[in-house]
PDB file of C-alpha atoms and ligand atoms in Angstrom:
ATOM      1  CA  MET A  27      89.052  94.588 111.667  1.00 60.00           C
ATOM      2  CA  SER A  28      90.995  97.794 111.032  1.00 78.00           C
ATOM      3  CA  ARG A  29      91.514 100.194 108.276  1.00 94.00           C
ATOM      4  CA  LEU A  30      95.119 101.211 107.495  1.00 98.00           C
ATOM      5  CA  ASP A  31      96.370 104.800 106.882  1.00 98.00           C
ATOM      6  CA  ILE A  32      98.439 104.708 103.710  1.00 98.00           C
ATOM      7  CA  LYS A  33     100.949 107.264 102.666  1.00 98.00           C
ATOM      8  CA  GLN A  34     102.360 107.293  99.161  1.00 98.00           C
ATOM      9  CA  ILE A  35     105.967 108.311  98.753  1.00 98.00           C
ATOM     10  CA  PRO A  36     107.257 109.128  95.137  1.00 98.00           C
ATOM     11  CA  VAL A  37     110.917 108.155  94.659  1.00 98.00           C
ATOM     12  CA  LEU A  38     113.457 107.784  91.887  1.00 97.00           C
ATOM     13  CA  ASN A  39     112.056 108.621  88.407  1.00 96.00           C
ATOM     14  CA  ASP A  40     108.724 106.933  88.629  1.00 98.00           C
ATOM     15  CA  ASN A  41     108.499 104.603  91.738  1.00 98.00           C
ATOM     16  CA  TYR A  42     106.021 104.608  94.490  1.00 98.00           C
ATOM     17  CA  VAL A  43     106.925 103.384  97.963  1.00 98.00           C
ATOM     18  CA  TYR A  44     104.041 103.179 100.464  1.00 99.00           C
ATOM     19  CA  LEU A  45     103.677 103.445 104.337  1.00 98.00           C
ATOM     20  CA  ALA A  46     100.790 101.434 105.751  1.00 98.00           C
ATOM     21  CA  HIS A  47     100.075 102.135 109.288  1.00 98.00           C
ATOM     22  CA  CYS A  48      97.664 100.657 111.796  1.00 98.00           C
ATOM     23  CA  PRO A  49      96.175 103.382 113.902  1.00 97.00           C
ATOM     24  CA  GLU A  50      95.066 100.896 116.659  1.00 96.00           C
ATOM     25  CA  THR A  51      98.338  99.378 117.411  1.00 97.00           C
ATOM     26  CA  GLY A  52     100.949 101.758 115.840  1.00 98.00           C
ATOM     27  CA  ALA A  53     102.409  98.874 113.533  1.00 98.00           C
ATOM     28  CA  THR A  54     103.821 100.358 110.421  1.00 98.00           C
ATOM     29  CA  ALA A  55     105.072  98.763 107.220  1.00 98.00           C
ATOM     30  CA  VAL A  56     106.917 100.190 104.217  1.00 99.00           C
ATOM     31  CA  VAL A  57     106.208  98.387 100.961  1.00 99.00           C
ATOM     32  CA  ASP A  58     108.983  97.923  98.455  1.00 98.00           C
ATOM     33  CA  PRO A  59     111.465 100.467  99.759  1.00 98.00           C
ATOM     34  CA  ALA A  60     113.607 101.363  96.726  1.00 98.00           C
ATOM     35  CA  VAL A  61     115.590 103.877  98.736  1.00 98.00           C
ATOM     36  CA  THR A  62     116.119 105.010 102.368  1.00 98.00           C
ATOM     37  CA  GLY A  63     116.082 108.790 102.504  1.00 98.00           C
ATOM     38  CA  PRO A  64     112.478 109.506 101.438  1.00 98.00           C
ATOM     39  CA  VAL A  65     111.242 106.699 103.722  1.00 98.00           C
ATOM     40  CA  PHE A  66     113.016 108.069 106.868  1.00 98.00           C
ATOM     41  CA  GLU A  67     111.665 111.514 106.017  1.00 98.00           C
ATOM     42  CA  ALA A  68     107.999 110.213 105.644  1.00 98.00           C
ATOM     43  CA  LEU A  69     108.313 108.339 108.903  1.00 98.00           C
ATOM     44  CA  ASP A  70     109.650 111.656 110.725  1.00 98.00           C
ATOM     45  CA  GLN A  71     106.747 113.511 109.114  1.00 98.00           C
ATOM     46  CA  THR A  72     104.156 111.145 110.243  1.00 98.00           C
ATOM     47  CA  GLY A  73     105.723 110.227 113.653  1.00 98.00           C
ATOM     48  CA  TRP A  74     105.028 106.527 112.745  1.00 98.00           C
ATOM     49  CA  THR A  75     107.448 103.856 113.945  1.00 98.00           C
ATOM     50  CA  LEU A  76     108.372 101.325 111.389  1.00 98.00           C
ATOM     51  CA  THR A  77     107.821  97.642 112.306  1.00 98.00           C
ATOM     52  CA  HIS A  78     107.944  95.835 108.995  1.00 98.00           C
ATOM     53  CA  ILE A  79     109.101  95.943 105.313  1.00 99.00           C
ATOM     54  CA  LEU A  80     106.909  94.109 102.936  1.00 99.00           C
ATOM     55  CA  ASN A  81     108.692  93.294  99.575  1.00 99.00           C
ATOM     56  CA  THR A  82     106.675  92.181  96.478  1.00 98.00           C
ATOM     57  CA  HIS A  83     109.909  91.023  94.498  1.00 98.00           C
ATOM     58  CA  HIS A  84     113.558  91.064  94.325  1.00 98.00           C
ATOM     59  CA  HIS A  85     114.273  93.973  91.842  1.00 98.00           C
ATOM     60  CA  GLY A  86     116.650  96.681  93.254  1.00 98.00           C
ATOM     61  CA  ASP A  87     114.030  99.430  92.851  1.00 98.00           C
ATOM     62  CA  HIS A  88     111.867  97.587  95.432  1.00 98.00           C
ATOM     63  CA  THR A  89     114.397  96.090  97.870  1.00 98.00           C
ATOM     64  CA  GLY A  90     117.198  98.687  97.665  1.00 98.00           C
ATOM     65  CA  GLY A  91     116.456 100.156 101.199  1.00 98.00           C
ATOM     66  CA  ASN A  92     115.999  96.727 102.832  1.00 98.00           C
ATOM     67  CA  LEU A  93     119.287  96.245 104.785  1.00 98.00           C
ATOM     68  CA  GLU A  94     119.812  99.982 105.773  1.00 98.00           C
ATOM     69  CA  ILE A  95     116.189 100.361 107.109  1.00 98.00           C
ATOM     70  CA  LYS A  96     116.448  97.041 108.898  1.00 98.00           C
ATOM     71  CA  LYS A  97     119.592  98.161 110.438  1.00 98.00           C
ATOM     72  CA  ARG A  98     118.250 101.374 111.709  1.00 98.00           C
ATOM     73  CA  THR A  99     114.815 100.180 112.851  1.00 98.00           C
ATOM     74  CA  GLY A 100     115.170  96.631 113.715  1.00 98.00           C
ATOM     75  CA  CYS A 101     111.949  96.077 111.505  1.00 98.00           C
ATOM     76  CA  THR A 102     110.940  92.648 110.103  1.00 98.00           C
ATOM     77  CA  ILE A 103     111.401  92.001 106.556  1.00 99.00           C
ATOM     78  CA  VAL A 104     108.569  89.930 104.909  1.00 99.00           C
ATOM     79  CA  GLY A 105     109.028  88.670 101.223  1.00 98.00           C
ATOM     80  CA  PRO A 106     108.406  85.905  98.700  1.00 98.00           C
ATOM     81  CA  ARG A 107     109.323  82.327  99.711  1.00 98.00           C
ATOM     82  CA  ALA A 108     109.865  81.466  96.169  1.00 97.00           C
ATOM     83  CA  ASP A 109     112.528  84.070  95.916  1.00 97.00           C
ATOM     84  CA  ARG A 110     114.023  84.123  99.464  1.00 97.00           C
ATOM     85  CA  ASP A 111     117.591  83.961  98.072  1.00 98.00           C
ATOM     86  CA  ARG A 112     117.124  87.286  96.355  1.00 98.00           C
ATOM     87  CA  ILE A 113     115.406  89.443  99.072  1.00 98.00           C
ATOM     88  CA  PRO A 114     118.110  91.154 101.070  1.00 98.00           C
ATOM     89  CA  GLY A 115     117.667  90.544 104.761  1.00 98.00           C
ATOM     90  CA  ILE A 116     114.477  88.455 104.538  1.00 98.00           C
ATOM     91  CA  ASP A 117     113.074  87.202 107.924  1.00 98.00           C
ATOM     92  CA  VAL A 118     109.598  85.850 107.076  1.00 98.00           C
ATOM     93  CA  GLU A 119     108.976  84.073 103.942  1.00 98.00           C
ATOM     94  CA  VAL A 120     105.403  84.066 102.728  1.00 98.00           C
ATOM     95  CA  GLY A 121     103.522  82.479  99.653  1.00 98.00           C
ATOM     96  CA  ASP A 122     100.101  81.886  98.194  1.00 98.00           C
ATOM     97  CA  GLY A 123      97.249  81.866 100.665  1.00 98.00           C
ATOM     98  CA  ASP A 124      99.458  82.992 103.756  1.00 98.00           C
ATOM     99  CA  THR A 125      98.421  85.675 105.950  1.00 98.00           C
ATOM    100  CA  VAL A 126     100.606  88.667 107.006  1.00 98.00           C
ATOM    101  CA  GLN A 127      99.537  90.403 110.198  1.00 98.00           C
ATOM    102  CA  LEU A 128     100.236  94.131 110.399  1.00 98.00           C
ATOM    103  CA  GLY A 129      98.835  95.359 113.785  1.00 97.00           C
ATOM    104  CA  ALA A 130      95.012  94.769 113.803  1.00 96.00           C
ATOM    105  CA  SER A 131      95.001  94.206 109.894  1.00 97.00           C
ATOM    106  CA  SER A 132      95.933  91.434 107.979  1.00 97.00           C
ATOM    107  CA  ALA A 133      97.008  90.787 104.359  1.00 98.00           C
ATOM    108  CA  ARG A 134      96.267  87.850 102.435  1.00 98.00           C
ATOM    109  CA  VAL A 135      99.288  86.921 100.024  1.00 98.00           C
ATOM    110  CA  PHE A 136      99.012  85.942  96.420  1.00 98.00           C
ATOM    111  CA  ASP A 137     101.749  84.326  94.317  1.00 98.00           C
ATOM    112  CA  VAL A 138     101.698  86.292  91.186  1.00 98.00           C
ATOM    113  CA  PRO A 139     104.648  85.037  89.013  1.00 98.00           C
ATOM    114  CA  GLY A 140     105.360  86.603  85.631  1.00 98.00           C
ATOM    115  CA  HIS A 141     107.333  89.848  86.062  1.00 98.00           C
ATOM    116  CA  THR A 142     109.598  87.656  88.337  1.00 98.00           C
ATOM    117  CA  ARG A 143     109.278  84.036  89.248  1.00 97.00           C
ATOM    118  CA  GLY A 144     108.909  84.981  92.875  1.00 97.00           C
ATOM    119  CA  HIS A 145     106.645  87.949  92.698  1.00 98.00           C
ATOM    120  CA  ILE A 146     103.867  88.314  95.419  1.00 98.00           C
ATOM    121  CA  ALA A 147     101.020  90.652  96.201  1.00 99.00           C
ATOM    122  CA  TYR A 148      99.570  91.663  99.538  1.00 99.00           C
ATOM    123  CA  TRP A 149      95.784  92.234  99.631  1.00 98.00           C
ATOM    124  CA  PHE A 150      94.381  94.095 102.880  1.00 98.00           C
ATOM    125  CA  GLU A 151      90.810  93.285 102.468  1.00 98.00           C
ATOM    126  CA  ASP A 152      89.655  95.445 105.323  1.00 97.00           C
ATOM    127  CA  SER A 153      91.404  98.388 103.819  1.00 98.00           C
ATOM    128  CA  GLU A 154      90.427  97.534 100.335  1.00 98.00           C
ATOM    129  CA  ALA A 155      94.116  97.846  99.559  1.00 98.00           C
ATOM    130  CA  LEU A 156      96.183  95.742  97.041  1.00 98.00           C
ATOM    131  CA  PHE A 157      99.893  96.205  96.915  1.00 99.00           C
ATOM    132  CA  CYS A 158     100.770  94.537  93.770  1.00 98.00           C
ATOM    133  CA  GLY A 159     104.366  95.757  93.090  1.00 98.00           C
ATOM    134  CA  ASP A 160     105.160  95.491  89.367  1.00 98.00           C
ATOM    135  CA  THR A 161     102.376  92.894  88.319  1.00 98.00           C
ATOM    136  CA  LEU A 162      99.419  95.256  87.654  1.00 98.00           C
ATOM    137  CA  PHE A 163      99.862  98.974  86.648  1.00 98.00           C
ATOM    138  CA  VAL A 164      97.390 101.506  85.826  1.00 98.00           C
ATOM    139  CA  MET A 165      96.196 100.482  82.364  1.00 98.00           C
ATOM    140  CA  GLY A 166      99.350  98.198  82.172  1.00 98.00           C
ATOM    141  CA  CYS A 167     101.029  95.134  83.599  1.00 98.00           C
ATOM    142  CA  GLY A 168     104.738  94.252  84.308  1.00 98.00           C
ATOM    143  CA  ARG A 169     107.229  93.074  81.746  1.00 98.00           C
ATOM    144  CA  LEU A 170     107.594  89.342  81.692  1.00 98.00           C
ATOM    145  CA  PHE A 171     111.244  89.242  82.638  1.00 98.00           C
ATOM    146  CA  GLU A 172     111.045  85.698  84.298  1.00 98.00           C
ATOM    147  CA  GLY A 173     107.691  84.389  83.415  1.00 98.00           C
ATOM    148  CA  THR A 174     105.374  83.195  80.672  1.00 98.00           C
ATOM    149  CA  PRO A 175     102.227  84.815  79.430  1.00 98.00           C
ATOM    150  CA  ALA A 176     100.209  81.878  80.749  1.00 98.00           C
ATOM    151  CA  GLN A 177     101.642  82.510  84.326  1.00 98.00           C
ATOM    152  CA  MET A 178     100.963  86.288  84.023  1.00 98.00           C
ATOM    153  CA  VAL A 179      97.246  85.623  82.912  1.00 98.00           C
ATOM    154  CA  ASN A 180      96.848  83.219  85.814  1.00 98.00           C
ATOM    155  CA  SER A 181      98.416  85.802  88.280  1.00 98.00           C
ATOM    156  CA  LEU A 182      96.123  88.647  87.091  1.00 98.00           C
ATOM    157  CA  ALA A 183      93.149  86.390  87.315  1.00 98.00           C
ATOM    158  CA  LYS A 184      93.618  86.335  91.104  1.00 98.00           C
ATOM    159  CA  PHE A 185      93.331  90.069  91.238  1.00 98.00           C
ATOM    160  CA  ASP A 186      90.383  89.965  88.875  1.00 94.00           C
ATOM    161  CA  ALA A 187      88.512  88.032  91.568  1.00 95.00           C
ATOM    162  CA  LEU A 188      88.714  90.972  93.972  1.00 98.00           C
ATOM    163  CA  PRO A 189      86.066  93.688  94.556  1.00 98.00           C
ATOM    164  CA  ASP A 190      85.608  96.731  92.060  1.00 98.00           C
ATOM    165  CA  SER A 191      86.528  99.051  94.981  1.00 98.00           C
ATOM    166  CA  THR A 192      89.855  97.651  95.786  1.00 98.00           C
ATOM    167  CA  GLN A 193      92.515 100.193  95.526  1.00 98.00           C
ATOM    168  CA  VAL A 194      95.433  99.260  93.293  1.00 98.00           C
ATOM    169  CA  TYR A 195      98.627 100.458  94.898  1.00 98.00           C
ATOM    170  CA  CYS A 196     101.184  99.630  92.124  1.00 98.00           C
ATOM    171  CA  ALA A 197     104.836 100.508  92.280  1.00 98.00           C
ATOM    172  CA  HIS A 198     105.320 102.728  89.278  1.00 98.00           C
ATOM    173  CA  GLU A 199     103.654 105.740  87.676  1.00 98.00           C
ATOM    174  CA  TYR A 200     103.617 104.442  84.129  1.00 98.00           C
ATOM    175  CA  THR A 201     100.166 105.268  83.465  1.00 98.00           C
ATOM    176  CA  GLN A 202     100.469 107.929  80.763  1.00 98.00           C
ATOM    177  CA  SER A 203     102.443 105.838  78.461  1.00 97.00           C
ATOM    178  CA  ASN A 204     100.379 102.737  79.245  1.00 98.00           C
ATOM    179  CA  GLY A 205      97.153 104.658  78.285  1.00 98.00           C
ATOM    180  CA  ARG A 206      98.610 105.780  74.994  1.00 98.00           C
ATOM    181  CA  PHE A 207      99.494 102.167  74.175  1.00 98.00           C
ATOM    182  CA  ALA A 208      95.970 100.849  75.407  1.00 98.00           C
ATOM    183  CA  LEU A 209      94.290 103.307  73.097  1.00 98.00           C
ATOM    184  CA  THR A 210      96.057 101.705  70.229  1.00 98.00           C
ATOM    185  CA  VAL A 211      94.633  98.219  70.828  1.00 98.00           C
ATOM    186  CA  GLU A 212      91.139  99.331  72.144  1.00 97.00           C
ATOM    187  CA  PRO A 213      90.534 102.686  70.299  1.00 97.00           C
ATOM    188  CA  GLN A 214      86.769 102.462  70.845  1.00 96.00           C
ATOM    189  CA  ASN A 215      86.736 102.016  74.624  1.00 97.00           C
ATOM    190  CA  GLU A 216      84.994 105.011  76.027  1.00 98.00           C
ATOM    191  CA  ALA A 217      85.913 104.514  79.498  1.00 98.00           C
ATOM    192  CA  LEU A 218      89.647 104.333  78.328  1.00 98.00           C
ATOM    193  CA  GLN A 219      89.276 107.569  76.323  1.00 98.00           C
ATOM    194  CA  ALA A 220      87.619 109.320  79.299  1.00 98.00           C
ATOM    195  CA  LEU A 221      90.327 108.025  81.762  1.00 98.00           C
ATOM    196  CA  MET A 222      93.006 109.316  79.366  1.00 98.00           C
ATOM    197  CA  ARG A 223      91.779 112.736  79.393  1.00 98.00           C
ATOM    198  CA  ASP A 224      91.705 112.631  83.253  1.00 98.00           C
ATOM    199  CA  VAL A 225      95.093 111.258  83.298  1.00 98.00           C
ATOM    200  CA  ASP A 226      96.661 113.813  80.882  1.00 98.00           C
ATOM    201  CA  ALA A 227      95.289 116.542  83.048  1.00 98.00           C
ATOM    202  CA  LYS A 228      96.679 115.029  86.176  1.00 98.00           C
ATOM    203  CA  ARG A 229     100.044 114.579  84.937  1.00 97.00           C
ATOM    204  CA  GLN A 230     100.231 118.000  83.621  1.00 97.00           C
ATOM    205  CA  GLN A 231      99.857 119.193  87.128  1.00 97.00           C
ATOM    206  CA  GLY A 232     102.187 116.669  88.477  1.00 95.00           C
ATOM    207  CA  VAL A 233      99.564 114.784  90.388  1.00 97.00           C
ATOM    208  CA  PRO A 234      99.812 111.099  90.837  1.00 98.00           C
ATOM    209  CA  THR A 235      97.396 108.705  88.909  1.00 98.00           C
ATOM    210  CA  VAL A 236      98.062 106.012  91.389  1.00 98.00           C
ATOM    211  CA  PRO A 237      96.163 104.227  93.178  1.00 98.00           C
ATOM    212  CA  SER A 238      93.539 103.236  90.791  1.00 98.00           C
ATOM    213  CA  THR A 239      90.571 100.762  91.468  1.00 98.00           C
ATOM    214  CA  LEU A 240      90.146  97.469  90.144  1.00 98.00           C
ATOM    215  CA  GLY A 241      86.821  98.374  88.779  1.00 98.00           C
ATOM    216  CA  GLN A 242      88.759 101.003  86.765  1.00 98.00           C
ATOM    217  CA  GLU A 243      91.256  98.410  85.541  1.00 98.00           C
ATOM    218  CA  ARG A 244      88.686  95.876  84.541  1.00 98.00           C
ATOM    219  CA  ALA A 245      87.169  98.755  82.266  1.00 98.00           C
ATOM    220  CA  THR A 246      90.344  99.938  80.858  1.00 98.00           C
ATOM    221  CA  ASN A 247      93.399  97.824  81.213  1.00 98.00           C
ATOM    222  CA  PRO A 248      93.976  95.834  77.996  1.00 98.00           C
ATOM    223  CA  PHE A 249      96.047  93.164  79.962  1.00 98.00           C
ATOM    224  CA  LEU A 250      92.878  92.410  81.975  1.00 98.00           C
ATOM    225  CA  ARG A 251      90.779  92.368  78.872  1.00 98.00           C
ATOM    226  CA  PRO A 252      92.062  89.763  76.438  1.00 97.00           C
ATOM    227  CA  SER A 253      88.663  88.563  75.977  1.00 96.00           C
ATOM    228  CA  SER A 254      87.223  92.011  74.770  1.00 97.00           C
ATOM    229  CA  ALA A 255      85.762  91.631  71.360  1.00 96.00           C
ATOM    230  CA  ASP A 256      86.942  95.098  70.326  1.00 95.00           C
ATOM    231  CA  LEU A 257      90.520  94.251  71.383  1.00 98.00           C
ATOM    232  CA  GLN A 258      90.452  91.006  69.598  1.00 98.00           C
ATOM    233  CA  ALA A 259      89.078  92.630  66.569  1.00 97.00           C
ATOM    234  CA  THR A 260      91.789  95.323  66.640  1.00 98.00           C
ATOM    235  CA  LEU A 261      94.482  92.564  66.726  1.00 98.00           C
ATOM    236  CA  GLY A 262      92.666  90.328  64.167  1.00 98.00           C
ATOM    237  CA  MET A 263      92.535  87.658  66.738  1.00 98.00           C
ATOM    238  CA  GLN A 264      88.650  87.114  67.012  1.00 97.00           C
ATOM    239  CA  GLY A 265      88.018  84.131  69.336  1.00 97.00           C
ATOM    240  CA  ALA A 266      91.568  83.449  69.988  1.00 98.00           C
ATOM    241  CA  ASP A 267      92.766  81.815  73.127  1.00 98.00           C
ATOM    242  CA  VAL A 268      93.089  84.564  75.949  1.00 97.00           C
ATOM    243  CA  VAL A 269      96.722  83.627  76.612  1.00 98.00           C
ATOM    244  CA  ASP A 270      97.598  84.030  73.073  1.00 98.00           C
ATOM    245  CA  VAL A 271      95.768  87.493  73.024  1.00 98.00           C
ATOM    246  CA  PHE A 272      97.542  88.502  76.146  1.00 98.00           C
ATOM    247  CA  ALA A 273     100.916  87.350  74.743  1.00 98.00           C
ATOM    248  CA  GLU A 274     100.365  89.541  71.721  1.00 98.00           C
ATOM    249  CA  VAL A 275      99.230  92.641  73.718  1.00 98.00           C
ATOM    250  CA  ARG A 276     102.394  92.147  75.857  1.00 98.00           C
ATOM    251  CA  ARG A 277     104.521  91.850  72.729  1.00 98.00           C
ATOM    252  CA  LEU A 278     103.081  94.862  71.055  1.00 98.00           C
ATOM    253  CA  LYS A 279     103.640  96.928  74.346  1.00 98.00           C
ATOM    254  CA  ASP A 280     107.166  95.854  74.587  1.00 98.00           C
ATOM    255  CA  ASN A 281     107.672  97.339  71.122  1.00 97.00           C
ATOM    256  CA  PHE A 282     105.512 100.324  71.696  1.00 96.00           C
TER     257      PHE A 282
HETATM  258 ZN1   ZN B 330     110.266  95.013  89.006  1.00 59.21          ZN
HETATM  259 FE1   FE B 331     109.937  98.102  89.657  1.00 59.21          FE
END
């Protein structure tokens, strides 16, 4: 039982890379290293010694630093078994139900296909931390590049089973545009309206809106709310199948 120290590193236009550090053992992971420079700077700053890379999926803005970081630190690269051929330098392949040990902490792995076919997420239960890559965003979800709406609904349902207090460490700061879209499909949602006021204020000061919590996402994220009566009414889809509602919300967002 151990709580990780987590450091958020903003990189590129809108990516977040994370360091997760076990204070008892010194084990330290970097989650989805898009790049190398800011990761090494953060390691210098914290004094932490890198032991692992945890990848959620194969996209370059999540794996671009893999080989260089492995070369310089000798760390172990953990990634999705279903996409092992597309994860540079992968050492340990994991999938649904597997456990990843990071010092005295451990993560449960979820297969969450949809954005890519081999996307995974890491849930550190003791730290209340979910590293979900490009599957769930604040008020949004990843585009369906390699999966179907039914797959994504099923993937998001795995997160929906986690506690309200779970911190959602997603990989992009897409919050403000996600929220503007969310308000078009659920204009009456007061939690959403209040959150957007807060988000606009934060972004004006250049403050991250990530992490959020699963409780907040359940209340405001249209992709977790396909059964919302208000949302269905806005779309003219009252009583429709949740997969069809989700697909329509995704389609509208893709064209927003
Ligand atoms: Zn991606
Ligand atoms: Fe990404």
